[in-house]
Every structure is written in structure tokens, then in C-alpha cells.
Amino acid sequence: MGRKAGRSPGETRRLLLDAAGAIIRTRGVSATLDDIAQQAGVSKGGLVYHFASKEDLIRALADDLLQTFRNAVESALDPADTAPGRLTRAYVRACLDTSQDERVLLETIALLAQLITIPAVAELARADAECWDRELRADGLPEEVLALVVSAADGAVNAPLWGTLTRTANLRRLEDQLIRLTLSDCAPPSSGG
Amino acid sequence: MGRKAGRSPGETRRLLLDAAGAIIRTRGVSATLDDIAQQAGVSKGGLVYHFASKEDLIRALADDLLQTFRNAVESALDPADTAPGRLTRAYVRACLDTSQDERVLLETIALLAQLITIPAVAELARADAECWDRELRADGLPEEVLALVVSAADGAVNAPLWGTLTRTANLRRLEDQLIRLTLSDCAPPSSGG
DNA sequence: GTCTATACTGTGATAGAC
DNA sequence: GTCTATCACAGTATAGAC
């Protein structure tokens, strides 16, 4: 039995991670390792070689997704924006971004919510949330504004999780409202664009 | 084998539902039917008699939790409040309610997020979300205010899902902010209680 | 009609062949 | 380093006691 693969271990890992994301998005966390391995073009044993257990695979996938979100926020940072609330505005833009085809980020969150079932992932998410809390608090915004804006952004991101169908136009308007809230304590929500 | 139980079928069902909630809260959706049955004091076969499959059990549990939230909002309705946004304010109060011991509601949401893994539950949640959307839109609030307030409330409810530890004082302040937003288009978030 | 006991099926995990 | 063979156990289905 056994064969050497025509690719590097790192490539196989990424292949398996992407396959896991695709399969679990469709069939939920109860998707079998067989299915995931097949999607990646390796055997089940091959998968288990790279990820000691299903939990290990899912934990790595969650880590990958958390990092993807962090990258999205970083990309949303406006270099010209140096005012207090700079990071918060990037956070809002990343959360409500509708430019990506098929709302990749929203799907990512929905997938993450599935993974969070696993205790190891929950712990990962907790540490990540704590990190965000620290960074956002240091962003220079009044606490009340920060709490309101971040809660709303989080709510919008979580909406698809609960089956709420959010239309692009509504997300854009909410994004504008939230950005305005970070720029002044009292932005009239009724004069929205 | 077999025995008549010293209780009605309905009581057994509720016993099993409560047990499922308790066990799944602790061990996740991967909790075994054996564990749940044992917690309820019946055999695994007995459980399967009342709920044809694990999916069926989880679907019933989700339905029960959705109804619990709906009841919470109804209880939060202020009889003296007849102004536009009446339902929205109850929704906010129910979402941010910290009076219940151990934040039962927040735990309920976290549990629901676990259950939503199952496709049948996702469909249930979608229908429920659509229902809320319809009712809240008919609540007489400007669309921009509604979207902002509901998103923020949803975000606060979902926060524990992501491991964010929300302190009671912060939730109270956010609740005040959101209620004020439903009463005027421009409530200064900085004068919070 | 309700339930217990138990056998069946398929999944995740492991040991070891190549 | 990769994969096959196999094991242990969870979810499901069924038989039959009350």
C-alpha cells in the first residue's frame, strides 16, 4: 500500500482545508472524513495523517477562517483615515462588505458558527473575540458608540446565520449609518444614503 | 421488556426535550442519544419512540426554543406603550434582558446556534426570521432606525456565541441606547444611563 | 399505545503495510 | 509519508413486554 504524493505536505494541507470548508458548508459538520478526503483527492487515511482527528481538522479550518476575517479587516483599513475609530470603521466595512461575489464573508461566518460546536473551536473563538475587544477598545472611540456600532455590525454579520435574508441595499445603508456614528456622537439615521 | 410509564406521553416528551437541551448545552450536538435518554430517565428506545430520529429530536428542541424567545418578547411588551416601535422595544428588551438568572436567554441562543447545523433546523429558523421581519416592519418605525436597532440587538444576543463576554452594565446601557433610538431619530448615545 | 432490549449499519479512530 | 485493514461505538431499526 502507500504512495508518495506529487505535492508538498503544505499543499496537501491547504487542499484538505479548502475541501473541508466546501463540504462542511454544504453538508454541515456531520460531513464524513471520507467525503472531505475524496473532495481533496486523497484517501481518508491520508487526511488523518495530516489532521490527527476530525476535531483537529475543524480546529485548523476555524483558525484559517478567523485569520481570513482578520485579513479582510486589515484590507478595509483606509490609509488616509487617521482619526479615532479607524479600526472600528474598517471592522464595519469588512462586516458589511457586499462587494465580494456571493457574499463570501457572510458564508464564512455561517460556516464558523457551525464549527463553533466543537469545544476547541469555541476556545479559539473566545481568544479571538478577546483580542478584537482589546484592539477595538484602543481605537479611541467613546465606549457607548463603540458598543453600539460593533453590536450592529456583528448583528448584520450574524443575520444570515438565522436565515434572515439581508439585501445589499440595506447593508449599504446600515454601513453608512455606522460609519457616521463613529464620526459624530449624534448622526441622524434618517438622512441616510 | 417494556413497561407502561408512570406519566403521560406529553410529559415524557417534555422530559426528553428538557434533557436534550441540558445535555446538548454541555456536550454539543454530538451528545449521544443514550446520554439524553438517560438524563430523562428513559431508555434510548423510548426516546426513539417519541422522536423518530436524532434530527427529529433536535428539530423539536429548536422549535421549542424559538417559541421560548417569542414568549419572552411577548412578555416584554409594555401594555402602556402604544407608540410606533412598540414591538421593536419589546424585542430589544427581550434580547438584552439581564434579569433572568444566569442569562438563560443568551444561553438559549447559543444552544440554537448549535442546533442550526441541522438543515431542518436551518429551515425552521429561516421561516421564523421571515416572520419576525414581517412583524417588525409593521411596527411603524422608519426603516433605517429599525434596521440599526434590530441589528444591534441581534449582535448583542449573538455575542456570547463568539465567546465575547458581555457585562451586564454594558448590556443595560446598550438597551437604553436602542430604546431611545426607537423614540427619536437622533438620541445622543453619550448621555447614557 | 408506550416502552425496553437488542441487533444492524456506518462513521471516526488506530495499527501497521508499503 | 501515504494508505489499507480493522476496531469501537453512535444512530437507527426491530422485536416484543406491558
GROMACS .gro file of C-alpha atoms (C1' of nucleotides) in nm:
model
  422
    1MET     CA    1   0.000   0.000   0.000
    2GLY     CA    2   0.106   0.358   0.048
    3ARG     CA    3   0.228   0.606  -0.209
    4LYS     CA    4   0.425   0.927  -0.219
    5ALA     CA    5   0.210   1.220  -0.333
    6GLY     CA    6   0.307   1.450  -0.622
    7ARG     CA    7   0.283   1.756  -0.398
    8SER     CA    8   0.423   1.908  -0.081
    9PRO     CA    9   0.267   1.838   0.260
   10GLY     CA   10   0.174   2.204   0.286
   11GLU     CA   11  -0.012   2.190  -0.041
   12THR     CA   12  -0.198   1.878   0.068
   13ARG     CA   13  -0.293   2.051   0.392
   14ARG     CA   14  -0.438   2.351   0.209
   15LEU     CA   15  -0.615   2.119  -0.033
   16LEU     CA   16  -0.777   1.938   0.262
   17LEU     CA   17  -0.866   2.264   0.439
   18ASP     CA   18  -1.038   2.401   0.129
   19ALA     CA   19  -1.217   2.071   0.073
   20ALA     CA   20  -1.334   2.065   0.435
   21GLY     CA   21  -1.472   2.418   0.401
   22ALA     CA   22  -1.656   2.335   0.080
   23ILE     CA   23  -1.803   2.008   0.205
   24ILE     CA   24  -1.899   2.131   0.554
   25ARG     CA   25  -2.061   2.443   0.407
   26THR     CA   26  -2.288   2.207   0.213
   27ARG     CA   27  -2.346   1.912   0.443
   28GLY     CA   28  -2.275   2.055   0.786
   29VAL     CA   29  -2.017   1.943   1.042
   30SER     CA   30  -2.158   1.592   1.025
   31ALA     CA   31  -1.995   1.556   0.684
   32THR     CA   32  -1.774   1.247   0.679
   33LEU     CA   33  -1.398   1.246   0.658
   34ASP     CA   34  -1.437   1.021   0.355
   35ASP     CA   35  -1.629   1.291   0.169
   36ILE     CA   36  -1.376   1.560   0.258
   37ALA     CA   37  -1.079   1.341   0.166
   38GLN     CA   38  -1.240   1.247  -0.164
   39GLN     CA   39  -1.312   1.613  -0.246
   40ALA     CA   40  -0.943   1.687  -0.185
   41GLY     CA   41  -0.838   1.388  -0.391
   42VAL     CA   42  -0.668   1.196  -0.109
   43SER     CA   43  -0.767   0.890   0.091
   44LYS     CA   44  -0.928   0.906   0.434
   45GLY     CA   45  -0.607   0.772   0.582
   46GLY     CA   46  -0.419   1.048   0.405
   47LEU     CA   47  -0.644   1.307   0.564
   48VAL     CA   48  -0.598   1.156   0.907
   49TYR     CA   49  -0.225   1.167   0.853
   50HIS     CA   50  -0.231   1.546   0.817
   51PHE     CA   51  -0.503   1.610   1.077
   52ALA     CA   52  -0.495   1.372   1.373
   53SER     CA   53  -0.874   1.381   1.417
   54LYS     CA   54  -1.184   1.538   1.278
   55GLU     CA   55  -1.169   1.787   1.564
   56ASP     CA   56  -0.814   1.876   1.469
   57LEU     CA   57  -0.918   1.935   1.108
   58ILE     CA   58  -1.210   2.153   1.209
   59ARG     CA   59  -0.998   2.348   1.452
   60ALA     CA   60  -0.745   2.422   1.179
   61LEU     CA   61  -1.026   2.524   0.945
   62ALA     CA   62  -1.170   2.761   1.205
   63ASP     CA   63  -0.827   2.912   1.264
   64ASP     CA   64  -0.796   2.966   0.891
   65LEU     CA   65  -1.136   3.139   0.871
   66LEU     CA   66  -1.065   3.363   1.170
   67GLN     CA   67  -0.743   3.469   1.001
   68THR     CA   68  -0.936   3.535   0.679
   69PHE     CA   69  -1.165   3.776   0.864
   70ARG     CA   70  -0.870   3.948   1.025
   71ASN     CA   71  -0.716   3.993   0.682
   72ALA     CA   72  -1.044   4.132   0.550
   73VAL     CA   73  -1.049   4.397   0.823
   74GLU     CA   74  -0.687   4.482   0.754
   75SER     CA   75  -0.765   4.525   0.384
   76ALA     CA   76  -1.055   4.752   0.478
   77LEU     CA   77  -0.827   4.989   0.668
   78ASP     CA   78  -0.822   5.330   0.499
   79PRO     CA   79  -0.460   5.457   0.487
   80ALA     CA   80  -0.588   5.814   0.463
   81ASP     CA   81  -0.801   5.771   0.775
   82THR     CA   82  -0.606   5.850   1.089
   83ALA     CA   83  -0.893   5.973   1.309
   84PRO     CA   84  -1.011   5.788   1.621
   85GLY     CA   85  -1.227   5.490   1.524
   86ARG     CA   86  -1.006   5.399   1.228
   87LEU     CA   87  -1.004   5.027   1.310
   88THR     CA   88  -1.373   5.025   1.400
   89ARG     CA   89  -1.462   5.168   1.061
   90ALA     CA   90  -1.253   4.901   0.890
   91TYR     CA   91  -1.432   4.640   1.106
   92VAL     CA   92  -1.768   4.777   0.997
   93ARG     CA   93  -1.666   4.782   0.631
   94ALA     CA   94  -1.538   4.425   0.650
   95CYS     CA   95  -1.856   4.305   0.823
   96LEU     CA   96  -2.093   4.475   0.580
   97ASP     CA   97  -1.884   4.436   0.268
   98THR     CA   98  -2.108   4.329  -0.020
   99SER     CA   99  -1.850   4.370  -0.295
  100GLN     CA  100  -1.722   4.014  -0.275
  101ASP     CA  101  -1.909   3.785  -0.508
  102GLU     CA  102  -2.164   3.563  -0.337
  103ARG     CA  103  -2.104   3.731  -0.003
  104VAL     CA  104  -1.808   3.511   0.077
  105LEU     CA  105  -1.758   3.664   0.416
  106LEU     CA  106  -2.114   3.608   0.529
  107GLU     CA  107  -2.089   3.245   0.427
  108THR     CA  108  -1.764   3.222   0.615
  109ILE     CA  109  -1.933   3.340   0.933
  110ALA     CA  110  -2.214   3.092   0.887
  111LEU     CA  111  -1.957   2.817   0.844
  112LEU     CA  112  -1.772   2.933   1.154
  113ALA     CA  113  -2.093   2.922   1.354
  114GLN     CA  114  -2.122   2.556   1.259
  115LEU     CA  115  -1.766   2.482   1.360
  116ILE     CA  116  -1.809   2.657   1.694
  117THR     CA  117  -1.997   2.346   1.804
  118ILE     CA  118  -1.659   2.192   1.871
  119PRO     CA  119  -1.519   2.296   2.211
  120ALA     CA  120  -1.168   2.352   2.078
  121VAL     CA  121  -1.308   2.595   1.821
  122ALA     CA  122  -1.517   2.770   2.085
  123GLU     CA  123  -1.200   2.830   2.284
  124LEU     CA  124  -1.028   2.959   1.972
  125ALA     CA  125  -1.315   3.197   1.903
  126ARG     CA  126  -1.316   3.317   2.262
  127ALA     CA  127  -0.949   3.407   2.245
  128ASP     CA  128  -1.006   3.578   1.910
  129ALA     CA  129  -1.301   3.776   2.043
  130GLU     CA  130  -1.096   3.888   2.341
  131CYS     CA  131  -0.826   4.006   2.104
  132TRP     CA  132  -1.075   4.210   1.899
  133ASP     CA  133  -1.225   4.356   2.214
  134ARG     CA  134  -0.884   4.477   2.324
  135GLU     CA  135  -0.793   4.626   1.987
  136LEU     CA  136  -1.129   4.794   1.932
  137ARG     CA  137  -1.128   4.947   2.281
  138ALA     CA  138  -0.791   5.101   2.199
  139ASP     CA  139  -0.934   5.260   1.884
  140GLY     CA  140  -1.016   5.590   2.054
  141LEU     CA  141  -1.395   5.586   2.032
  142PRO     CA  142  -1.633   5.660   2.323
  143GLU     CA  143  -1.737   5.328   2.476
  144GLU     CA  144  -2.108   5.377   2.408
  145VAL     CA  145  -2.051   5.450   2.038
  146LEU     CA  146  -1.816   5.156   2.006
  147ALA     CA  147  -2.058   4.915   2.171
  148LEU     CA  148  -2.349   5.027   1.957
  149VAL     CA  149  -2.159   5.022   1.628
  150VAL     CA  150  -1.983   4.692   1.687
  151SER     CA  151  -2.303   4.525   1.808
  152ALA     CA  152  -2.487   4.637   1.496
  153ALA     CA  153  -2.206   4.519   1.269
  154ASP     CA  154  -2.196   4.185   1.449
  155GLY     CA  155  -2.571   4.156   1.420
  156ALA     CA  156  -2.558   4.217   1.047
  157VAL     CA  157  -2.288   3.955   1.006
  158ASN     CA  158  -2.483   3.702   1.210
  159ALA     CA  159  -2.813   3.767   1.034
  160PRO     CA  160  -2.767   3.506   0.760
  161LEU     CA  161  -2.693   3.254   1.030
  162TRP     CA  162  -3.055   3.288   1.145
  163GLY     CA  163  -3.191   3.271   0.796
  164THR     CA  164  -3.255   3.643   0.764
  165LEU     CA  165  -3.215   3.744   0.403
  166THR     CA  166  -3.033   4.078   0.406
  167ARG     CA  167  -3.049   4.274   0.085
  168THR     CA  168  -2.741   4.452  -0.042
  169ALA     CA  169  -2.906   4.795  -0.041
  170ASN     CA  170  -3.000   4.760   0.325
  171LEU     CA  171  -2.649   4.654   0.420
  172ARG     CA  172  -2.501   4.954   0.238
  173ARG     CA  173  -2.732   5.190   0.423
  174LEU     CA  174  -2.651   5.033   0.758
  175GLU     CA  175  -2.281   5.058   0.680
  176ASP     CA  176  -2.318   5.430   0.612
  177GLN     CA  177  -2.511   5.480   0.934
  178LEU     CA  178  -2.249   5.300   1.142
  179ILE     CA  179  -1.958   5.483   0.984
  180ARG     CA  180  -2.133   5.812   1.055
  181LEU     CA  181  -2.188   5.712   1.416
  182THR     CA  182  -1.812   5.668   1.459
  183LEU     CA  183  -1.757   6.017   1.324
  184SER     CA  184  -2.004   6.204   1.543
  185ASP     CA  185  -2.197   6.127   1.858
  186CYS     CA  186  -2.529   6.215   1.701
  187ALA     CA  187  -2.570   6.130   1.335
  188PRO     CA  188  -2.934   6.145   1.231
  189PRO     CA  189  -3.013   5.797   1.099
  190SER     CA  190  -3.299   5.936   0.888
  191SER     CA  191  -3.081   6.124   0.641
  192GLY     CA  192  -2.931   5.804   0.508
  193GLY     CA  193  -2.800   5.731   0.159
  194MET     CA  194  -3.926  -0.599   2.838
  195GLY     CA  195  -4.135  -0.290   2.810
  196ARG     CA  196  -4.332  -0.110   3.072
  197LYS     CA  197  -4.605   0.145   3.091
  198ALA     CA  198  -4.463   0.467   3.221
  199GLY     CA  199  -4.598   0.643   3.528
  200ARG     CA  200  -4.658   0.954   3.319
  201SER     CA  201  -4.835   1.077   3.008
  202PRO     CA  202  -4.668   1.070   2.665
  203GLY     CA  203  -4.670   1.450   2.663
  204GLU     CA  204  -4.482   1.457   2.993
  205THR     CA  205  -4.227   1.212   2.860
  206ARG     CA  206  -4.181   1.427   2.552
  207ARG     CA  207  -4.118   1.738   2.759
  208LEU     CA  208  -3.882   1.543   2.984
  209LEU     CA  209  -3.684   1.435   2.678
  210LEU     CA  210  -3.682   1.787   2.531
  211ASP     CA  211  -3.551   1.937   2.854
  212ALA     CA  212  -3.292   1.663   2.886
  213ALA     CA  213  -3.179   1.718   2.527
  214GLY     CA  214  -3.139   2.092   2.594
  215ALA     CA  215  -2.939   2.033   2.909
  216ILE     CA  216  -2.710   1.768   2.759
  217ILE     CA  217  -2.651   1.941   2.425
  218ARG     CA  218  -2.574   2.270   2.605
  219THR     CA  219  -2.294   2.087   2.783
  220ARG     CA  220  -2.163   1.838   2.528
  221GLY     CA  221  -2.272   1.989   2.196
  222VAL     CA  222  -2.489   1.836   1.925
  223SER     CA  223  -2.261   1.535   1.915
  224ALA     CA  224  -2.407   1.429   2.251
  225THR     CA  225  -2.537   1.073   2.224
  226LEU     CA  226  -2.900   0.970   2.234
  227ASP     CA  227  -2.804   0.738   2.518
  228ASP     CA  228  -2.690   1.032   2.730
  229ILE     CA  229  -3.006   1.229   2.659
  230ALA     CA  230  -3.233   0.933   2.728
  231GLN     CA  231  -3.051   0.856   3.050
  232GLN     CA  232  -3.079   1.219   3.165
  233ALA     CA  233  -3.454   1.199   3.102
  234GLY     CA  234  -3.476   0.866   3.284
  235VAL     CA  235  -3.591   0.662   2.985
  236SER     CA  236  -3.422   0.412   2.757
  237LYS     CA  237  -3.273   0.503   2.421
  238GLY     CA  238  -3.551   0.308   2.254
  239GLY     CA  239  -3.804   0.509   2.450
  240LEU     CA  240  -3.653   0.827   2.315
  241VAL     CA  241  -3.665   0.696   1.961
  242TYR     CA  242  -4.030   0.607   2.010
  243HIS     CA  243  -4.116   0.973   2.072
  244PHE     CA  244  -3.867   1.122   1.827
  245ALA     CA  245  -3.814   0.912   1.515
  246SER     CA  246  -3.451   1.021   1.478
  247LYS     CA  247  -3.191   1.245   1.635
  248GLU     CA  248  -3.271   1.505   1.371
  249ASP     CA  249  -3.635   1.491   1.467
  250LEU     CA  250  -3.548   1.543   1.833
  251ILE     CA  251  -3.324   1.837   1.758
  252ARG     CA  252  -3.582   1.992   1.528
  253ALA     CA  253  -3.842   1.972   1.805
  254LEU     CA  254  -3.597   2.123   2.052
  255ALA     CA  255  -3.522   2.412   1.817
  256ASP     CA  256  -3.893   2.472   1.766
  257ASP     CA  257  -3.935   2.482   2.144
  258LEU     CA  258  -3.653   2.735   2.186
  259LEU     CA  259  -3.782   2.961   1.909
  260GLN     CA  260  -4.118   2.961   2.083
  261THR     CA  261  -3.948   3.044   2.413
  262PHE     CA  262  -3.792   3.353   2.257
  263ARG     CA  263  -4.124   3.454   2.107
  264ASN     CA  264  -4.282   3.423   2.452
  265ALA     CA  265  -4.002   3.633   2.602
  266VAL     CA  266  -4.069   3.915   2.355
  267GLU     CA  267  -4.440   3.893   2.427
  268SER     CA  268  -4.372   3.918   2.800
  269ALA     CA  269  -4.153   4.221   2.734
  270LEU     CA  270  -4.437   4.407   2.564
  271ASP     CA  271  -4.532   4.717   2.766
  272PRO     CA  272  -4.913   4.742   2.786
  273ALA     CA  273  -4.883   5.114   2.847
  274ASP     CA  274  -4.671   5.162   2.537
  275THR     CA  275  -4.883   5.216   2.226
  276ALA     CA  276  -4.642   5.433   2.025
  277PRO     CA  277  -4.481   5.317   1.700
  278GLY     CA  278  -4.193   5.078   1.769
  279ARG     CA  279  -4.379   4.903   2.049
  280LEU     CA  280  -4.284   4.553   1.932
  281THR     CA  281  -3.929   4.659   1.847
  282ARG     CA  282  -3.877   4.787   2.201
  283ALA     CA  283  -4.004   4.456   2.341
  284TYR     CA  284  -3.767   4.277   2.104
  285VAL     CA  285  -3.476   4.485   2.231
  286ARG     CA  286  -3.574   4.427   2.595
  287ALA     CA  287  -3.602   4.052   2.539
  288CYS     CA  288  -3.266   4.039   2.359
  289LEU     CA  289  -3.080   4.242   2.621
  290ASP     CA  290  -3.269   4.120   2.926
  291THR     CA  291  -3.025   4.051   3.205
  292SER     CA  292  -3.282   3.997   3.477
  293GLN     CA  293  -3.317   3.624   3.422
  294ASP     CA  294  -3.077   3.428   3.634
  295GLU     CA  295  -2.770   3.305   3.451
  296ARG     CA  296  -2.877   3.481   3.134
  297VAL     CA  297  -3.099   3.196   3.028
  298LEU     CA  298  -3.190   3.364   2.702
  299LEU     CA  299  -2.832   3.415   2.591
  300GLU     CA  300  -2.760   3.050   2.660
  301THR     CA  301  -3.067   2.958   2.464
  302ILE     CA  302  -2.939   3.146   2.160
  303ALA     CA  303  -2.603   2.978   2.190
  304LEU     CA  304  -2.777   2.642   2.203
  305LEU     CA  305  -2.988   2.730   1.900
  306ALA     CA  306  -2.676   2.823   1.707
  307GLN     CA  307  -2.552   2.472   1.768
  308LEU     CA  308  -2.875   2.316   1.652
  309ILE     CA  309  -2.884   2.526   1.336
  310THR     CA  310  -2.622   2.290   1.200
  311ILE     CA  311  -2.907   2.057   1.109
  312PRO     CA  312  -3.071   2.153   0.778
  313ALA     CA  313  -3.423   2.103   0.911
  314VAL     CA  314  -3.349   2.349   1.192
  315ALA     CA  315  -3.198   2.598   0.950
  316GLU     CA  316  -3.522   2.592   0.752
  317LEU     CA  317  -3.718   2.640   1.073
  318ALA     CA  318  -3.505   2.937   1.170
  319ARG     CA  319  -3.541   3.088   0.823
  320ALA     CA  320  -3.918   3.075   0.845
  321ASP     CA  321  -3.905   3.222   1.196
  322ALA     CA  322  -3.674   3.504   1.086
  323GLU     CA  323  -3.906   3.585   0.798
  324CYS     CA  324  -4.195   3.604   1.041
  325TRP     CA  325  -4.006   3.845   1.269
  326ASP     CA  326  -3.904   4.056   0.971
  327ARG     CA  327  -4.267   4.093   0.868
  328GLU     CA  328  -4.390   4.177   1.217
  329LEU     CA  329  -4.111   4.425   1.293
  330ARG     CA  330  -4.157   4.605   0.960
  331ALA     CA  331  -4.521   4.655   1.052
  332ASP     CA  332  -4.419   4.815   1.380
  333GLY     CA  333  -4.432   5.171   1.245
  334LEU     CA  334  -4.063   5.265   1.274
  335PRO     CA  335  -3.856   5.427   0.995
  336GLU     CA  336  -3.672   5.152   0.812
  337GLU     CA  337  -3.325   5.291   0.890
  338VAL     CA  338  -3.396   5.308   1.263
  339LEU     CA  339  -3.545   4.961   1.264
  340ALA     CA  340  -3.250   4.808   1.081
  341LEU     CA  341  -2.996   4.974   1.309
  342VAL     CA  342  -3.173   4.886   1.634
  343VAL     CA  343  -3.256   4.528   1.540
  344SER     CA  344  -2.904   4.464   1.408
  345ALA     CA  345  -2.755   4.590   1.732
  346ALA     CA  346  -2.991   4.379   1.944
  347ASP     CA  347  -2.914   4.074   1.730
  348GLY     CA  348  -2.544   4.144   1.762
  349ALA     CA  349  -2.569   4.161   2.139
  350VAL     CA  350  -2.760   3.834   2.151
  351ASN     CA  351  -2.506   3.663   1.929
  352ALA     CA  352  -2.205   3.796   2.114
  353PRO     CA  353  -2.176   3.505   2.361
  354LEU     CA  354  -2.180   3.270   2.063
  355TRP     CA  355  -1.844   3.412   1.959
  356GLY     CA  356  -1.705   3.397   2.308
  357THR     CA  357  -1.741   3.768   2.377
  358LEU     CA  358  -1.806   3.818   2.745
  359THR     CA  359  -2.067   4.091   2.771
  360ARG     CA  360  -2.102   4.252   3.109
  361THR     CA  361  -2.443   4.329   3.248
  362ALA     CA  362  -2.375   4.702   3.283
  363ASN     CA  363  -2.279   4.730   2.917
  364LEU     CA  364  -2.589   4.544   2.806
  365ARG     CA  365  -2.808   4.775   3.014
  366ARG     CA  366  -2.651   5.081   2.857
  367LEU     CA  367  -2.690   4.942   2.506
  368GLU     CA  368  -3.053   4.859   2.581
  369ASP     CA  369  -3.115   5.220   2.687
  370GLN     CA  370  -2.946   5.350   2.372
  371LEU     CA  371  -3.153   5.130   2.145
  372ILE     CA  372  -3.482   5.211   2.316
  373ARG     CA  373  -3.401   5.581   2.282
  374LEU     CA  374  -3.326   5.535   1.912
  375THR     CA  375  -3.676   5.397   1.859
  376LEU     CA  376  -3.824   5.705   2.030
  377SER     CA  377  -3.637   5.975   1.836
  378ASP     CA  378  -3.428   5.986   1.521
  379CYS     CA  379  -3.131   6.138   1.697
  380ALA     CA  380  -3.068   6.028   2.051
  381PRO     CA  381  -2.717   6.124   2.168
  382PRO     CA  382  -2.552   5.793   2.266
  383SER     CA  383  -2.317   5.977   2.501
  384SER     CA  384  -2.581   6.072   2.760
  385GLY     CA  385  -2.638   5.709   2.855
  386GLY     CA  386  -2.760   5.573   3.189
  387DG     C1'  387  -5.021   0.278   2.268
  388DT     C1'  388  -4.555   0.304   2.535
  389DC     C1'  389  -4.168   0.148   2.632
  390DT     C1'  390  -3.713  -0.186   2.698
  391DA     C1'  391  -3.379  -0.479   2.497
  392DT     C1'  392  -3.101  -0.577   2.125
  393DA     C1'  393  -2.922  -0.641   1.665
  394DC     C1'  394  -2.768  -0.372   1.242
  395DT     C1'  395  -2.516  -0.014   0.980
  396DG     C1'  396  -2.195   0.322   0.902
  397DT     C1'  397  -1.850   0.664   1.094
  398DG     C1'  398  -1.421   0.815   1.333
  399DA     C1'  399  -1.006   0.632   1.504
  400DT     C1'  400  -0.592   0.327   1.504
  401DA     C1'  401  -0.213  -0.007   1.376
  402DG     C1'  402   0.069  -0.126   1.063
  403DA     C1'  403   0.182  -0.249   0.538
  404DC     C1'  404   0.431  -0.034   0.157
  405DG     C1'  405   0.495   0.987   0.410
  406DT     C1'  406   0.078   0.762   0.244
  407DC     C1'  407  -0.282   0.442   0.254
  408DT     C1'  408  -0.538  -0.029   0.376
  409DA     C1'  409  -0.748  -0.314   0.717
  410DT     C1'  410  -0.977  -0.322   1.120
  411DC     C1'  411  -1.188  -0.190   1.562
  412DA     C1'  412  -1.505   0.059   1.876
  413DC     C1'  413  -1.902   0.299   1.918
  414DA     C1'  414  -2.305   0.610   1.790
  415DG     C1'  415  -2.752   0.638   1.543
  416DT     C1'  416  -3.112   0.354   1.358
  417DA     C1'  417  -3.441  -0.022   1.314
  418DT     C1'  418  -3.692  -0.404   1.506
  419DA     C1'  419  -3.900  -0.750   1.827
  420DG     C1'  420  -4.164  -0.798   2.185
  421DA     C1'  421  -4.312  -0.699   2.716
  422DC     C1'  422  -4.675  -0.444   2.942
   0.00000   0.00000   0.00000
